Amino acid sequence: MARVLLLLSLFSLLVSVAISGLTRIEHSLKNDGSLALLVIGDWGRKGNYNQSLVAQQMGKVGKELNIDFIISTGDNFYENGLTGVDDPAFEQSFSDIYTAESLQKPWYTVLGNHDYRGNVIAQLNPALQKIDSRFICMRSFIVNAEIVEFFFVDTTPFVMKYWTNPEDSHYDWRGVEPRKSYISNLTQDLKCALQESSARWKIVVGHHSIRSVSIHGDTAELLQYLLPVLQENGVDFYVNGHDHCLEHISSTNSPLQYFTSGGGSKAWRGAYIPNTDKLRFFYDGQGFMSLKLTKSDADIAFYDVSGQQLHKWSMAKISQGLLSSNAAM
């Protein structure tokens, strides 16, 4: 308990509110000026659908890379989020699964559409950190690590069908309604934060895809509202989940790279829907992604449920632009 309280105390000292209005978390680099992390999405199934196997491989890769933290791209608890802060699913799908020593680092987490089907206020409640201090979940926020800023965006409220045609699901819109104002304010906050940023790398994280060739495909609302903000403000990568697969797509009209890491548990959708951007890698199965950053270089890799590296890609950032090279396996 003392360790948990200490971590919570240190965490609170590192959190501030940026001029943009988004909560800001400071995260240190390694002594050599580098950063390493894993990205996982669509995972919370109490170990089922190979969630536990993916977690084991994450532990091995996390140790090898000496990761600093983990990013979760949402849909953290299936099928319908958490019922409250005392829901046993929190430990059954998170604490009891990601037990490797290398994964005992902060988990910076956004909400997915399945999380919105439960008690969103509970999943956002810092009381969960008293159960597991790693779990840091907010709607939209910034993680600053000197050379890079990660801008986490709450994408579920953008998607109109969840509001107008929820079918048999109930969505917890507390703190979000009215939709139009929420989206407008969030988009403006993100725009301001990106304009304020002097980070070498700018990475935006959301649950829903902007570009995807899997079953959900492109998200029209994000193409309309979010993509222009990213392109106008020099964002390097957009990272998402939602589609239960692994993907790397390059924009054909900007330097923006799209990475999908939504293979944390249930996968194998059997769908392929091409779009007009350049598809570099697509794996219709379970797995996760790693990212290593220095001031000048980014190295991306995707791994499957057995830990096999499926795709790797590197980008070198020079003073006046980007020079990229890639290698697929």
Coordinates of C-alpha atoms in Angstrom, one line a residue:
M1 CA 0.0 0.0 0.0
A2 CA 2.9 2.4 0.8
R3 CA 4.3 1.8 -2.6
V4 CA 1.0 2.5 -4.3
L5 CA 0.5 5.8 -2.3
L6 CA 4.1 6.9 -3.2
L7 CA 3.5 6.3 -6.9
L8 CA 0.2 8.1 -6.8
S9 CA 1.9 11.0 -5.0
L10 CA 4.7 11.2 -7.6
F11 CA 2.1 11.0 -10.4
S12 CA 0.1 13.9 -9.0
L13 CA 3.3 16.0 -9.0
L14 CA 3.9 15.4 -12.6
V15 CA 0.4 16.3 -13.8
S16 CA -0.5 19.8 -14.9
V17 CA -3.0 21.5 -17.2
A18 CA -1.6 22.9 -20.5
I19 CA -2.6 26.2 -21.9
S20 CA -4.8 24.3 -24.4
G21 CA -6.9 22.9 -21.6
L22 CA -5.7 19.3 -21.9
T23 CA -4.2 17.6 -18.9
R24 CA -0.4 17.2 -19.3
I25 CA 1.8 14.5 -17.8
E26 CA 5.5 14.7 -17.8
H27 CA 7.5 11.5 -18.5
S28 CA 11.3 11.4 -18.4
L29 CA 13.6 10.0 -21.1
K30 CA 16.3 7.4 -20.4
N31 CA 19.7 8.7 -19.6
D32 CA 20.8 8.3 -23.2
G33 CA 17.9 10.5 -24.4
S34 CA 15.8 7.6 -25.8
L35 CA 12.3 6.3 -25.2
A36 CA 10.8 2.9 -25.8
L37 CA 7.2 1.7 -25.4
L38 CA 4.6 -0.8 -26.4
V39 CA 1.1 -0.2 -27.9
I40 CA -1.8 -2.6 -27.4
G41 CA -5.5 -2.2 -28.0
D42 CA -8.8 -4.0 -27.8
W43 CA -7.6 -6.4 -25.1
G44 CA -9.9 -6.7 -22.0
R45 CA -11.3 -10.2 -22.2
K46 CA -10.2 -11.7 -18.8
G47 CA -7.4 -13.5 -20.6
N48 CA -9.5 -15.1 -23.3
Y49 CA -9.1 -15.0 -27.1
N50 CA -5.3 -15.3 -26.6
Q51 CA -5.1 -12.1 -24.5
S52 CA -2.9 -13.9 -22.0
L53 CA -0.6 -15.2 -24.8
V54 CA -0.2 -11.7 -26.2
A55 CA 0.5 -10.4 -22.7
Q56 CA 3.3 -13.0 -22.3
Q57 CA 5.0 -11.9 -25.5
M58 CA 4.6 -8.2 -24.5
G59 CA 6.5 -9.0 -21.4
K60 CA 9.4 -10.5 -23.3
V61 CA 9.6 -7.7 -25.9
G62 CA 9.1 -5.1 -23.1
K63 CA 12.1 -6.6 -21.3
E64 CA 14.3 -6.7 -24.4
L65 CA 13.5 -3.1 -25.2
N66 CA 13.6 -1.8 -21.6
I67 CA 10.3 0.0 -22.2
D68 CA 9.3 3.2 -20.4
F69 CA 5.5 2.8 -20.6
I70 CA 2.6 1.2 -22.5
I71 CA -0.1 2.9 -24.5
S72 CA -3.5 1.4 -24.6
T73 CA -5.6 2.4 -27.6
G74 CA -9.0 1.6 -26.0
D75 CA -11.7 -1.0 -25.7
N76 CA -10.0 -1.9 -22.4
F77 CA -12.9 -3.9 -20.9
Y78 CA -15.3 -6.0 -23.0
E79 CA -18.1 -6.2 -23.8
N80 CA -19.6 -3.3 -21.9
G81 CA -16.8 -1.5 -20.0
L82 CA -16.7 -1.5 -16.2
T83 CA -19.8 -1.5 -14.0
G84 CA -18.0 0.5 -11.2
V85 CA -14.7 1.0 -9.5
D86 CA -15.2 -2.3 -7.7
D87 CA -15.9 -4.4 -10.9
P88 CA -13.7 -7.5 -10.6
A89 CA -13.2 -7.3 -14.4
F90 CA -10.6 -4.6 -13.8
E91 CA -8.2 -7.0 -12.2
Q92 CA -9.3 -10.0 -14.2
S93 CA -8.6 -8.3 -17.5
F94 CA -5.7 -6.1 -16.5
S95 CA -3.9 -6.7 -13.2
D96 CA -4.0 -10.5 -13.4
I97 CA -3.0 -10.6 -17.1
Y98 CA -0.1 -8.1 -17.6
T99 CA 2.0 -9.5 -14.8
A100 CA 5.5 -9.5 -16.4
E101 CA 8.1 -7.3 -14.6
S102 CA 8.7 -5.3 -17.8
L103 CA 5.0 -4.3 -17.9
Q104 CA 5.0 -2.8 -14.4
K105 CA 5.2 0.7 -15.9
P106 CA 2.5 3.4 -16.5
W107 CA -0.3 2.4 -18.9
Y108 CA -1.5 5.6 -20.6
T109 CA -5.0 4.7 -21.7
V110 CA -7.8 6.1 -23.8
L111 CA -11.4 5.0 -23.9
G112 CA -12.9 2.9 -26.7
N113 CA -16.5 2.5 -27.8
H114 CA -16.9 -0.6 -25.7
D115 CA -15.7 1.3 -22.6
Y116 CA -18.4 3.8 -23.3
R117 CA -21.0 1.1 -23.0
G118 CA -20.2 0.8 -19.3
N119 CA -19.7 3.2 -16.5
V120 CA -17.3 5.6 -18.0
I121 CA -17.0 7.7 -14.9
A122 CA -15.8 4.6 -13.0
Q123 CA -13.1 3.8 -15.6
L124 CA -11.9 7.4 -15.4
N125 CA -11.8 7.4 -11.6
P126 CA -8.3 7.7 -10.1
A127 CA -9.6 5.3 -7.4
L128 CA -8.6 2.5 -9.8
Q129 CA -5.0 3.5 -9.3
K130 CA -5.3 2.4 -5.7
I131 CA -6.0 -1.1 -7.0
D132 CA -3.3 -0.9 -9.7
S133 CA -1.2 2.2 -9.9
R134 CA -0.2 1.6 -13.5
F135 CA -3.6 2.4 -14.9
I136 CA -3.8 6.0 -16.1
C137 CA -7.0 6.6 -18.0
M138 CA -8.4 10.0 -19.1
R139 CA -10.6 11.2 -22.0
S140 CA -8.0 13.4 -23.7
F141 CA -4.6 14.4 -22.4
I142 CA -0.9 14.9 -23.3
V143 CA 2.2 12.9 -22.3
N144 CA 5.3 15.0 -22.8
A145 CA 8.7 13.2 -22.9
E146 CA 10.9 16.0 -24.0
I147 CA 11.7 14.9 -27.6
V148 CA 8.1 13.7 -28.2
E149 CA 4.6 14.6 -27.2
F150 CA 1.7 12.1 -27.3
F151 CA -1.7 13.7 -27.7
F152 CA -4.4 11.3 -26.6
V153 CA -7.8 12.0 -28.1
D154 CA -11.3 10.7 -27.0
T155 CA -12.6 9.6 -30.4
T156 CA -15.8 7.7 -29.5
P157 CA -18.0 10.8 -29.2
F158 CA -17.1 11.8 -32.8
V159 CA -18.8 8.8 -34.2
M160 CA -22.5 9.7 -35.0
K161 CA -23.9 6.2 -35.2
Y162 CA -23.2 5.6 -31.4
W163 CA -25.6 8.5 -30.7
T164 CA -28.3 8.0 -33.4
N165 CA -28.3 4.2 -33.8
P166 CA -26.8 2.5 -30.7
E167 CA -28.8 -0.7 -31.4
D168 CA -28.9 -2.8 -28.2
S169 CA -26.1 -0.9 -26.5
H170 CA -26.3 2.0 -24.0
Y171 CA -23.5 4.6 -24.2
D172 CA -22.6 6.6 -21.1
W173 CA -22.4 10.2 -22.4
R174 CA -22.1 11.8 -19.0
G175 CA -19.6 14.7 -19.3
V176 CA -19.8 14.6 -23.1
E177 CA -23.2 15.9 -24.1
P178 CA -24.0 17.9 -26.1
R179 CA -21.9 16.2 -28.8
K180 CA -21.4 19.2 -31.1
S181 CA -19.9 21.3 -28.3
Y182 CA -17.7 18.5 -27.0
I183 CA -16.2 17.8 -30.4
S184 CA -15.7 21.5 -31.2
N185 CA -14.0 22.1 -27.9
L186 CA -11.8 19.0 -28.1
T187 CA -10.7 19.7 -31.6
Q188 CA -9.8 23.3 -30.7
D189 CA -7.9 22.1 -27.6
L190 CA -5.9 19.6 -29.7
K191 CA -5.2 22.3 -32.3
C192 CA -3.9 24.7 -29.7
A193 CA -1.8 22.0 -28.0
L194 CA -0.2 21.0 -31.3
Q195 CA 0.6 24.6 -32.2
E196 CA 2.1 25.1 -28.7
S197 CA 4.2 22.0 -29.0
S198 CA 8.0 22.3 -29.7
A199 CA 8.6 18.6 -29.5
R200 CA 10.7 16.9 -32.1
W201 CA 8.0 14.2 -32.6
K202 CA 4.2 14.7 -32.5
I203 CA 2.1 11.5 -32.1
V204 CA -1.7 11.5 -31.8
V205 CA -3.4 8.5 -30.2
G206 CA -7.1 7.6 -30.5
H207 CA -9.2 4.5 -30.4
H208 CA -10.9 4.8 -33.8
S209 CA -9.0 4.5 -37.1
I210 CA -8.6 7.4 -39.5
R211 CA -7.3 5.0 -42.2
S212 CA -7.8 1.2 -42.0
V213 CA -8.3 -1.6 -44.5
S214 CA -10.0 -4.0 -42.0
I215 CA -13.6 -4.5 -41.1
H216 CA -14.4 -1.0 -39.6
G217 CA -12.4 0.8 -42.3
D218 CA -11.9 4.6 -42.3
T219 CA -13.8 6.6 -39.7
A220 CA -15.7 9.3 -41.7
E221 CA -16.1 11.7 -38.8
L222 CA -12.3 11.6 -38.0
L223 CA -11.5 12.2 -41.7
Q224 CA -13.8 15.3 -41.5
Y225 CA -12.9 16.7 -38.1
L226 CA -9.5 15.3 -36.9
L227 CA -7.4 14.6 -40.0
P228 CA -7.1 18.3 -41.1
V229 CA -5.9 19.3 -37.7
L230 CA -3.2 16.6 -37.8
Q231 CA -2.0 17.4 -41.3
E232 CA -2.0 21.2 -40.6
N233 CA 0.1 20.8 -37.4
G234 CA 2.9 18.5 -38.4
V235 CA 1.8 15.3 -36.7
D236 CA 4.1 12.4 -37.5
F237 CA 2.1 9.4 -36.5
Y238 CA -1.6 8.6 -35.7
V239 CA -1.9 5.5 -33.6
N240 CA -5.2 3.7 -33.0
G241 CA -7.0 0.4 -32.2
H242 CA -10.7 -0.4 -32.9
D243 CA -9.9 -2.7 -35.8
H244 CA -8.7 -6.0 -34.3
C245 CA -5.6 -6.3 -36.3
L246 CA -2.1 -4.7 -37.0
E247 CA -1.6 -2.2 -39.8
H248 CA 0.8 0.4 -41.1
I249 CA -0.5 2.8 -43.8
S250 CA 1.3 5.8 -45.2
S251 CA -0.5 8.9 -46.3
T252 CA 0.0 9.7 -50.0
N253 CA -0.5 13.5 -49.6
S254 CA 1.4 14.2 -46.3
P255 CA 4.2 12.7 -44.2
L256 CA 1.6 11.2 -41.8
Q257 CA 1.8 7.5 -40.9
Y258 CA -1.1 5.5 -39.6
F259 CA -0.5 2.6 -37.2
T260 CA -3.3 0.3 -36.0
S261 CA -2.6 -1.8 -32.9
G262 CA -5.9 -3.4 -32.0
G263 CA -4.8 -7.1 -31.7
G264 CA -4.9 -7.5 -28.0
S265 CA -7.4 -10.3 -27.9
K266 CA -10.2 -11.3 -30.2
A267 CA -9.2 -11.0 -33.9
W268 CA -9.3 -12.7 -37.3
R269 CA -12.1 -10.7 -38.8
G270 CA -11.5 -11.9 -42.4
A271 CA -12.0 -8.5 -44.0
Y272 CA -10.0 -6.4 -46.3
I273 CA -11.2 -3.0 -47.6
P274 CA -8.5 -1.1 -49.5
N275 CA -8.3 2.7 -49.5
T276 CA -6.4 5.2 -51.5
D277 CA -3.3 5.6 -49.2
K278 CA -0.3 3.3 -49.3
L279 CA -0.7 0.0 -47.4
R280 CA 2.7 -1.0 -46.0
F281 CA 1.6 -3.8 -43.7
F282 CA -1.6 -5.6 -42.7
Y283 CA -2.0 -8.6 -40.4
D284 CA -5.5 -9.8 -39.7
G285 CA -4.6 -11.3 -36.3
Q286 CA -3.5 -10.8 -32.7
G287 CA -0.4 -9.0 -31.6
F288 CA 1.0 -5.6 -30.6
M289 CA 3.4 -2.8 -31.6
S290 CA 6.6 -1.4 -30.3
L291 CA 8.0 2.1 -30.8
K292 CA 11.6 3.3 -30.0
L293 CA 12.4 7.0 -30.3
T294 CA 15.5 9.2 -30.2
K295 CA 15.7 12.8 -31.2
S296 CA 16.5 11.8 -34.7
D297 CA 15.1 8.3 -35.3
A298 CA 11.9 6.3 -34.9
D299 CA 11.7 2.5 -35.1
I300 CA 8.4 0.8 -35.3
A301 CA 7.8 -3.0 -35.1
F302 CA 4.8 -5.3 -35.0
Y303 CA 4.7 -8.7 -33.3
D304 CA 2.2 -11.6 -33.4
V305 CA 0.9 -13.7 -30.6
S306 CA 4.0 -15.9 -30.7
G307 CA 6.4 -13.0 -30.4
Q308 CA 7.5 -13.2 -34.1
Q309 CA 8.4 -9.8 -35.6
L310 CA 6.1 -9.3 -38.6
H311 CA 7.0 -5.8 -39.8
K312 CA 9.6 -3.2 -39.0
W313 CA 9.9 0.4 -40.3
S314 CA 12.2 3.3 -39.5
M315 CA 12.1 7.0 -40.0
A316 CA 15.0 9.5 -39.6
K317 CA 14.0 13.1 -38.9
I318 CA 16.4 15.7 -40.3
S319 CA 16.4 19.4 -39.6
Q320 CA 14.3 20.4 -42.6
G321 CA 12.1 17.4 -43.0
L322 CA 11.8 13.7 -42.9
L323 CA 13.8 11.0 -44.5
S324 CA 12.2 7.5 -44.1
S325 CA 13.3 4.0 -44.8
N326 CA 11.6 0.8 -44.1
A327 CA 12.0 -2.9 -44.0
A328 CA 9.1 -5.4 -43.8
M329 CA 9.5 -9.0 -42.6

